[in-house]
């Protein structure tokens, strides 16, 4: 129940295209869903996050779509650029329950390559 | 804002020795810090959660006596890998969270590459 399933494992997109990464969760107590971007040899960087009271959040070229009933959320990268080539992780946490605090449950990651 | 640093960025040590990794929140007070381990091309594996002034909570399967965590202040947590062995070689990443604004967000350090020879 603590798993967050992420797909695809890897993704190749042409420059200017849309990159879409999907995640699904089971634990309905999760109420915070961030996406992280990680370059090789670096720590993950918070990209964008959403809470379940909204169905979509957009920041620049990055958009999170959230479907509470389906327990799914996805990251869309518009106008993908070679500089976006990185590993992307979705995550989820229960920010209310004392048992978890802010402990994040991570997806397995998606390696994105944007071809120029 | 919300910068987390780690030191050292890379360390090579001999088998049987201990290594200390520092994690600092530079511009905010971190009530909670987390330590992760990441293998190549894999996701982050949470090792332990530490709250300032109290004992760390370790995830199942993580040896408490091998991975000593100290969170002595609101800006510093340390991970000591004791009696390191080659299988402890990994990328160790810390993160820090705060109940302040923005709440619930977690900020990661740049990671420490540990190689045990």
PDB file of C-alpha atoms in Angstrom:
ATOM      1  CA  UNK A   1       0.000   0.000   0.000  1.00  0.00           C
ATOM      2  CA  UNK A   2       3.013   2.208   0.399  1.00  0.00           C
ATOM      3  CA  UNK A   3       4.150   1.827  -3.182  1.00  0.00           C
ATOM      4  CA  UNK A   4       4.103   4.458  -5.865  1.00  0.00           C
ATOM      5  CA  UNK A   5       4.262   2.886  -9.300  1.00  0.00           C
ATOM      6  CA  UNK A   6       5.954   4.955 -11.985  1.00  0.00           C
ATOM      7  CA  UNK A   7       6.029   4.455 -15.731  1.00  0.00           C
ATOM      8  CA  UNK A   8       7.651   4.356 -18.168  1.00  0.00           C
ATOM      9  CA  UNK A   9      11.064   3.277 -16.975  1.00  0.00           C
ATOM     10  CA  UNK A  10      12.697   5.238 -19.779  1.00  0.00           C
ATOM     11  CA  UNK A  11      11.501   7.678 -22.374  1.00  0.00           C
ATOM     12  CA  UNK A  12      12.962   9.188 -25.516  1.00  0.00           C
ATOM     13  CA  UNK A  13      11.368  12.346 -26.862  1.00  0.00           C
ATOM     14  CA  UNK A  14      12.272  14.603 -29.733  1.00  0.00           C
ATOM     15  CA  UNK A  15      13.174  18.182 -28.981  1.00  0.00           C
ATOM     16  CA  UNK A  16      10.023  20.262 -28.819  1.00  0.00           C
ATOM     17  CA  UNK A  17       7.830  17.278 -28.025  1.00  0.00           C
ATOM     18  CA  UNK A  18       5.805  16.499 -24.924  1.00  0.00           C
ATOM     19  CA  UNK A  19       7.210  14.177 -22.284  1.00  0.00           C
ATOM     20  CA  UNK A  20       4.642  12.375 -20.148  1.00  0.00           C
ATOM     21  CA  UNK A  21       5.452  10.372 -17.036  1.00  0.00           C
ATOM     22  CA  UNK A  22       2.776   8.618 -15.030  1.00  0.00           C
ATOM     23  CA  UNK A  23       2.477   7.547 -11.417  1.00  0.00           C
ATOM     24  CA  UNK A  24      -0.131   5.600  -9.490  1.00  0.00           C
ATOM     25  CA  UNK A  25      -0.578   5.128  -5.772  1.00  0.00           C
ATOM     26  CA  UNK A  26      -2.727   3.053  -3.443  1.00  0.00           C
ATOM     27  CA  UNK A  27      -2.631   4.814  -0.104  1.00  0.00           C
ATOM     28  CA  UNK A  28      -5.548   7.232   0.019  1.00  0.00           C
ATOM     29  CA  UNK A  29      -3.930   8.990   2.978  1.00  0.00           C
ATOM     30  CA  UNK A  30      -1.303  10.501   0.691  1.00  0.00           C
ATOM     31  CA  UNK A  31      -1.947  14.205   0.329  1.00  0.00           C
ATOM     32  CA  UNK A  32       1.214  15.630  -1.174  1.00  0.00           C
ATOM     33  CA  UNK A  33       2.628  14.638  -4.552  1.00  0.00           C
ATOM     34  CA  UNK A  34       5.963  16.149  -5.634  1.00  0.00           C
ATOM     35  CA  UNK A  35       8.075  15.513  -8.680  1.00  0.00           C
ATOM     36  CA  UNK A  36      11.845  15.588  -8.506  1.00  0.00           C
ATOM     37  CA  UNK A  37      14.428  15.991 -11.248  1.00  0.00           C
ATOM     38  CA  UNK A  38      17.834  14.410 -10.800  1.00  0.00           C
ATOM     39  CA  UNK A  39      20.916  14.830 -12.945  1.00  0.00           C
ATOM     40  CA  UNK A  40      23.724  12.245 -12.773  1.00  0.00           C
ATOM     41  CA  UNK A  41      25.816  12.583  -9.641  1.00  0.00           C
ATOM     42  CA  UNK A  42      23.513  15.191  -8.122  1.00  0.00           C
ATOM     43  CA  UNK A  43      20.791  15.194  -5.539  1.00  0.00           C
ATOM     44  CA  UNK A  44      17.127  15.384  -6.587  1.00  0.00           C
ATOM     45  CA  UNK A  45      15.682  18.841  -7.036  1.00  0.00           C
ATOM     46  CA  UNK A  46      12.051  19.637  -6.347  1.00  0.00           C
ATOM     47  CA  UNK A  47      10.414  20.425  -9.674  1.00  0.00           C
ATOM     48  CA  UNK A  48       6.738  20.862  -8.965  1.00  0.00           C
ATOM     49  CA  UNK A  49       4.249  19.511  -6.449  1.00  0.00           C
ATOM     50  CA  UNK A  50       0.502  19.215  -6.084  1.00  0.00           C
ATOM     51  CA  UNK A  51      -1.999  18.589  -3.347  1.00  0.00           C
ATOM     52  CA  UNK A  52      -5.242  16.680  -3.981  1.00  0.00           C
ATOM     53  CA  UNK A  53      -7.517  19.691  -3.759  1.00  0.00           C
ATOM     54  CA  UNK A  54      -6.621  20.677  -7.324  1.00  0.00           C
ATOM     55  CA  UNK A  55      -6.593  18.613 -10.520  1.00  0.00           C
ATOM     56  CA  UNK A  56      -3.826  20.437 -12.315  1.00  0.00           C
ATOM     57  CA  UNK A  57      -0.876  22.653 -11.544  1.00  0.00           C
ATOM     58  CA  UNK A  58       1.319  24.365 -14.095  1.00  0.00           C
ATOM     59  CA  UNK A  59       4.716  25.968 -13.647  1.00  0.00           C
ATOM     60  CA  UNK A  60       6.343  27.083 -16.855  1.00  0.00           C
ATOM     61  CA  UNK A  61       6.736  24.077 -19.160  1.00  0.00           C
ATOM     62  CA  UNK A  62       5.918  21.616 -16.358  1.00  0.00           C
ATOM     63  CA  UNK A  63       2.381  20.517 -15.543  1.00  0.00           C
ATOM     64  CA  UNK A  64       1.074  18.027 -13.006  1.00  0.00           C
ATOM     65  CA  UNK A  65      -2.270  16.419 -13.724  1.00  0.00           C
ATOM     66  CA  UNK A  66      -3.927  14.772 -10.749  1.00  0.00           C
ATOM     67  CA  UNK A  67      -6.819  12.293 -10.798  1.00  0.00           C
ATOM     68  CA  UNK A  68      -7.907  11.620  -7.246  1.00  0.00           C
ATOM     69  CA  UNK A  69     -10.545   9.007  -8.080  1.00  0.00           C
ATOM     70  CA  UNK A  70      -8.102   6.993 -10.161  1.00  0.00           C
ATOM     71  CA  UNK A  71      -5.256   7.598  -7.692  1.00  0.00           C
ATOM     72  CA  UNK A  72      -3.000   8.670 -10.505  1.00  0.00           C
ATOM     73  CA  UNK A  73      -0.911  11.699 -11.266  1.00  0.00           C
ATOM     74  CA  UNK A  74       1.325  12.588 -14.145  1.00  0.00           C
ATOM     75  CA  UNK A  75       4.030  15.021 -15.168  1.00  0.00           C
ATOM     76  CA  UNK A  76       3.874  16.688 -18.556  1.00  0.00           C
ATOM     77  CA  UNK A  77       6.909  18.490 -19.901  1.00  0.00           C
ATOM     78  CA  UNK A  78       5.937  20.707 -22.794  1.00  0.00           C
ATOM     79  CA  UNK A  79       8.402  21.754 -25.500  1.00  0.00           C
ATOM     80  CA  UNK A  80      10.953  19.273 -24.149  1.00  0.00           C
ATOM     81  CA  UNK A  81      14.564  20.374 -24.455  1.00  0.00           C
ATOM     82  CA  UNK A  82      17.852  18.437 -24.392  1.00  0.00           C
ATOM     83  CA  UNK A  83      18.583  20.124 -21.053  1.00  0.00           C
ATOM     84  CA  UNK A  84      15.549  18.318 -19.623  1.00  0.00           C
ATOM     85  CA  UNK A  85      17.346  14.997 -20.067  1.00  0.00           C
ATOM     86  CA  UNK A  86      17.488  13.633 -16.532  1.00  0.00           C
ATOM     87  CA  UNK A  87      15.866  11.113 -14.235  1.00  0.00           C
ATOM     88  CA  UNK A  88      12.458  12.079 -12.900  1.00  0.00           C
ATOM     89  CA  UNK A  89      10.968  10.715  -9.722  1.00  0.00           C
ATOM     90  CA  UNK A  90       7.425  11.038  -8.539  1.00  0.00           C
ATOM     91  CA  UNK A  91       6.763  10.775  -4.840  1.00  0.00           C
ATOM     92  CA  UNK A  92       3.935  10.879  -2.360  1.00  0.00           C
ATOM     93  CA  UNK A  93       3.566  11.517   1.322  1.00  0.00           C
ATOM     94  CA  UNK A  94       1.032  11.823   4.066  1.00  0.00           C
ATOM     95  CA  UNK A  95       1.677  15.188   5.620  1.00  0.00           C
ATOM     96  CA  UNK A  96      -0.947  14.827   8.303  1.00  0.00           C
ATOM     97  CA  UNK A  97      -0.449  11.431   9.918  1.00  0.00           C
ATOM     98  CA  UNK A  98       2.146  11.399  12.696  1.00  0.00           C
ATOM     99  CA  UNK A  99       3.219   7.938  11.667  1.00  0.00           C
ATOM    100  CA  UNK A 100       4.711   9.247   8.449  1.00  0.00           C
ATOM    101  CA  UNK A 101       5.326  12.903   8.928  1.00  0.00           C
ATOM    102  CA  UNK A 102       6.808  14.144   5.728  1.00  0.00           C
ATOM    103  CA  UNK A 103       8.317  10.800   4.770  1.00  0.00           C
ATOM    104  CA  UNK A 104       8.293  10.495   1.000  1.00  0.00           C
ATOM    105  CA  UNK A 105       7.537   7.309  -0.905  1.00  0.00           C
ATOM    106  CA  UNK A 106       9.323   7.434  -4.247  1.00  0.00           C
ATOM    107  CA  UNK A 107       8.512   5.926  -7.590  1.00  0.00           C
ATOM    108  CA  UNK A 108      11.185   3.910  -9.371  1.00  0.00           C
ATOM    109  CA  UNK A 109      12.179   6.783 -11.630  1.00  0.00           C
ATOM    110  CA  UNK A 110      12.016   7.544 -15.342  1.00  0.00           C
ATOM    111  CA  UNK A 111      15.110   8.234 -17.394  1.00  0.00           C
ATOM    112  CA  UNK A 112      14.207  10.901 -19.914  1.00  0.00           C
ATOM    113  CA  UNK A 113      16.309  11.582 -22.960  1.00  0.00           C
ATOM    114  CA  UNK A 114      15.416  14.461 -25.236  1.00  0.00           C
ATOM    115  CA  UNK A 115      16.944  14.121 -28.677  1.00  0.00           C
ATOM    116  CA  UNK A 116      18.034  17.293 -30.445  1.00  0.00           C
TER     117      UNK A 116
ATOM    118  CA  UNK B   1      16.253  29.715  -0.439  1.00  0.00           C
ATOM    119  CA  UNK B   2      15.928  26.156   0.973  1.00  0.00           C
ATOM    120  CA  UNK B   3      19.513  25.103   0.328  1.00  0.00           C
ATOM    121  CA  UNK B   4      20.892  21.892   1.752  1.00  0.00           C
ATOM    122  CA  UNK B   5      24.591  21.131   1.632  1.00  0.00           C
ATOM    123  CA  UNK B   6      26.501  17.906   2.169  1.00  0.00           C
ATOM    124  CA  UNK B   7      30.115  17.351   3.017  1.00  0.00           C
ATOM    125  CA  UNK B   8      32.127  15.706   1.679  1.00  0.00           C
ATOM    126  CA  UNK B   9      30.870  15.311  -1.876  1.00  0.00           C
ATOM    127  CA  UNK B  10      33.119  12.314  -2.441  1.00  0.00           C
ATOM    128  CA  UNK B  11      35.018  10.111  -0.028  1.00  0.00           C
ATOM    129  CA  UNK B  12      37.131   7.045  -0.463  1.00  0.00           C
ATOM    130  CA  UNK B  13      37.944   5.013   2.616  1.00  0.00           C
ATOM    131  CA  UNK B  14      39.506   1.710   3.437  1.00  0.00           C
ATOM    132  CA  UNK B  15      37.484  -1.252   4.572  1.00  0.00           C
ATOM    133  CA  UNK B  16      37.021  -1.274   8.348  1.00  0.00           C
ATOM    134  CA  UNK B  17      37.247   2.467   8.843  1.00  0.00           C
ATOM    135  CA  UNK B  18      34.413   4.861   9.701  1.00  0.00           C
ATOM    136  CA  UNK B  19      33.221   7.769   7.622  1.00  0.00           C
ATOM    137  CA  UNK B  20      31.152  10.762   8.681  1.00  0.00           C
ATOM    138  CA  UNK B  21      28.912  12.636   6.277  1.00  0.00           C
ATOM    139  CA  UNK B  22      27.465  16.026   7.214  1.00  0.00           C
ATOM    140  CA  UNK B  23      24.161  17.454   6.071  1.00  0.00           C
ATOM    141  CA  UNK B  24      23.392  21.114   6.685  1.00  0.00           C
ATOM    142  CA  UNK B  25      20.368  23.263   5.987  1.00  0.00           C
ATOM    143  CA  UNK B  26      21.878  26.615   5.082  1.00  0.00           C
ATOM    144  CA  UNK B  27      18.985  29.046   5.111  1.00  0.00           C
ATOM    145  CA  UNK B  28      16.222  27.397   7.103  1.00  0.00           C
ATOM    146  CA  UNK B  29      15.754  25.379  10.237  1.00  0.00           C
ATOM    147  CA  UNK B  30      15.199  21.731   9.520  1.00  0.00           C
ATOM    148  CA  UNK B  31      12.984  20.093  12.087  1.00  0.00           C
ATOM    149  CA  UNK B  32      13.326  16.803  10.264  1.00  0.00           C
ATOM    150  CA  UNK B  33      16.153  15.405   8.191  1.00  0.00           C
ATOM    151  CA  UNK B  34      16.133  12.245   6.141  1.00  0.00           C
ATOM    152  CA  UNK B  35      18.948  10.051   4.940  1.00  0.00           C
ATOM    153  CA  UNK B  36      18.699   8.105   1.707  1.00  0.00           C
ATOM    154  CA  UNK B  37      20.847   5.665  -0.133  1.00  0.00           C
ATOM    155  CA  UNK B  38      20.778   5.395  -3.905  1.00  0.00           C
ATOM    156  CA  UNK B  39      22.281   2.679  -6.074  1.00  0.00           C
ATOM    157  CA  UNK B  40      23.121   3.361  -9.746  1.00  0.00           C
ATOM    158  CA  UNK B  41      20.040   3.831 -11.889  1.00  0.00           C
ATOM    159  CA  UNK B  42      17.795   3.100  -8.926  1.00  0.00           C
ATOM    160  CA  UNK B  43      15.373   5.072  -6.829  1.00  0.00           C
ATOM    161  CA  UNK B  44      16.090   6.577  -3.455  1.00  0.00           C
ATOM    162  CA  UNK B  45      15.885   4.229  -0.513  1.00  0.00           C
ATOM    163  CA  UNK B  46      15.031   5.876   2.787  1.00  0.00           C
ATOM    164  CA  UNK B  47      17.400   4.792   5.520  1.00  0.00           C
ATOM    165  CA  UNK B  48      16.264   6.841   8.489  1.00  0.00           C
ATOM    166  CA  UNK B  49      14.418   9.878   9.696  1.00  0.00           C
ATOM    167  CA  UNK B  50      15.920  12.142  12.295  1.00  0.00           C
ATOM    168  CA  UNK B  51      14.328  14.861  14.341  1.00  0.00           C
ATOM    169  CA  UNK B  52      16.412  17.453  16.112  1.00  0.00           C
ATOM    170  CA  UNK B  53      17.295  16.397  19.630  1.00  0.00           C
ATOM    171  CA  UNK B  54      15.840  12.914  19.446  1.00  0.00           C
ATOM    172  CA  UNK B  55      16.906   9.488  18.280  1.00  0.00           C
ATOM    173  CA  UNK B  56      16.646   8.637  14.620  1.00  0.00           C
ATOM    174  CA  UNK B  57      13.963   6.300  13.345  1.00  0.00           C
ATOM    175  CA  UNK B  58      15.442   3.666  11.075  1.00  0.00           C
ATOM    176  CA  UNK B  59      13.679   1.911   8.231  1.00  0.00           C
ATOM    177  CA  UNK B  60      13.301  -1.821   8.357  1.00  0.00           C
ATOM    178  CA  UNK B  61      16.488  -3.615   7.377  1.00  0.00           C
ATOM    179  CA  UNK B  62      18.803  -0.689   8.102  1.00  0.00           C
ATOM    180  CA  UNK B  63      21.390  -1.478  10.752  1.00  0.00           C
ATOM    181  CA  UNK B  64      21.278   1.169  13.474  1.00  0.00           C
ATOM    182  CA  UNK B  65      24.728   0.348  14.794  1.00  0.00           C
ATOM    183  CA  UNK B  66      26.270   0.568  11.356  1.00  0.00           C
ATOM    184  CA  UNK B  67      24.655   3.798  10.215  1.00  0.00           C
ATOM    185  CA  UNK B  68      24.803   6.191  13.142  1.00  0.00           C
ATOM    186  CA  UNK B  69      22.710   9.313  12.753  1.00  0.00           C
ATOM    187  CA  UNK B  70      22.954  12.402  14.909  1.00  0.00           C
ATOM    188  CA  UNK B  71      20.750  15.465  14.546  1.00  0.00           C
ATOM    189  CA  UNK B  72      22.337  17.761  17.084  1.00  0.00           C
ATOM    190  CA  UNK B  73      20.888  21.045  15.882  1.00  0.00           C
ATOM    191  CA  UNK B  74      18.185  22.426  13.618  1.00  0.00           C
ATOM    192  CA  UNK B  75      20.715  22.887  10.833  1.00  0.00           C
ATOM    193  CA  UNK B  76      22.997  19.856  11.093  1.00  0.00           C
ATOM    194  CA  UNK B  77      22.607  16.114  10.847  1.00  0.00           C
ATOM    195  CA  UNK B  78      25.428  13.621  10.487  1.00  0.00           C
ATOM    196  CA  UNK B  79      25.549  10.078   9.170  1.00  0.00           C
ATOM    197  CA  UNK B  80      28.458   7.937  10.276  1.00  0.00           C
ATOM    198  CA  UNK B  81      29.083   4.711   8.425  1.00  0.00           C
ATOM    199  CA  UNK B  82      30.935   2.571  10.925  1.00  0.00           C
ATOM    200  CA  UNK B  83      33.334  -0.222   9.993  1.00  0.00           C
ATOM    201  CA  UNK B  84      32.656   0.406   6.334  1.00  0.00           C
ATOM    202  CA  UNK B  85      32.829  -2.435   3.848  1.00  0.00           C
ATOM    203  CA  UNK B  86      32.795  -2.421   0.034  1.00  0.00           C
ATOM    204  CA  UNK B  87      29.070  -3.210   0.003  1.00  0.00           C
ATOM    205  CA  UNK B  88      28.468   0.116   1.763  1.00  0.00           C
ATOM    206  CA  UNK B  89      29.750   1.918  -1.313  1.00  0.00           C
ATOM    207  CA  UNK B  90      26.867   4.007  -2.557  1.00  0.00           C
ATOM    208  CA  UNK B  91      25.485   7.483  -3.122  1.00  0.00           C
ATOM    209  CA  UNK B  92      24.157   8.885   0.151  1.00  0.00           C
ATOM    210  CA  UNK B  93      21.736  11.778   0.016  1.00  0.00           C
ATOM    211  CA  UNK B  94      20.185  13.773   2.813  1.00  0.00           C
ATOM    212  CA  UNK B  95      17.099  15.897   2.706  1.00  0.00           C
ATOM    213  CA  UNK B  96      15.602  18.399   5.071  1.00  0.00           C
ATOM    214  CA  UNK B  97      12.065  19.422   5.745  1.00  0.00           C
ATOM    215  CA  UNK B  98      10.474  22.022   7.881  1.00  0.00           C
ATOM    216  CA  UNK B  99       7.052  22.781   9.161  1.00  0.00           C
ATOM    217  CA  UNK B 100       7.674  26.373   8.243  1.00  0.00           C
ATOM    218  CA  UNK B 101       6.687  27.965   4.976  1.00  0.00           C
ATOM    219  CA  UNK B 102       6.670  26.312   2.470  1.00  0.00           C
ATOM    220  CA  UNK B 103       5.502  23.466   4.643  1.00  0.00           C
ATOM    221  CA  UNK B 104       5.851  19.787   3.797  1.00  0.00           C
ATOM    222  CA  UNK B 105       8.418  20.348   1.072  1.00  0.00           C
ATOM    223  CA  UNK B 106      11.634  18.423   1.259  1.00  0.00           C
ATOM    224  CA  UNK B 107      14.907  19.744  -0.085  1.00  0.00           C
ATOM    225  CA  UNK B 108      17.749  17.477  -1.007  1.00  0.00           C
ATOM    226  CA  UNK B 109      21.460  17.851  -0.622  1.00  0.00           C
ATOM    227  CA  UNK B 110      23.827  17.250  -3.537  1.00  0.00           C
ATOM    228  CA  UNK B 111      24.759  13.780  -2.295  1.00  0.00           C
ATOM    229  CA  UNK B 112      27.948  12.087  -1.111  1.00  0.00           C
ATOM    230  CA  UNK B 113      29.614   9.392  -3.160  1.00  0.00           C
ATOM    231  CA  UNK B 114      31.174   6.854  -0.777  1.00  0.00           C
ATOM    232  CA  UNK B 115      33.641   4.326  -2.116  1.00  0.00           C
ATOM    233  CA  UNK B 116      35.002   1.703   0.244  1.00  0.00           C
ATOM    234  CA  UNK B 117      38.125  -0.083  -0.973  1.00  0.00           C
TER     235      UNK B 117
END
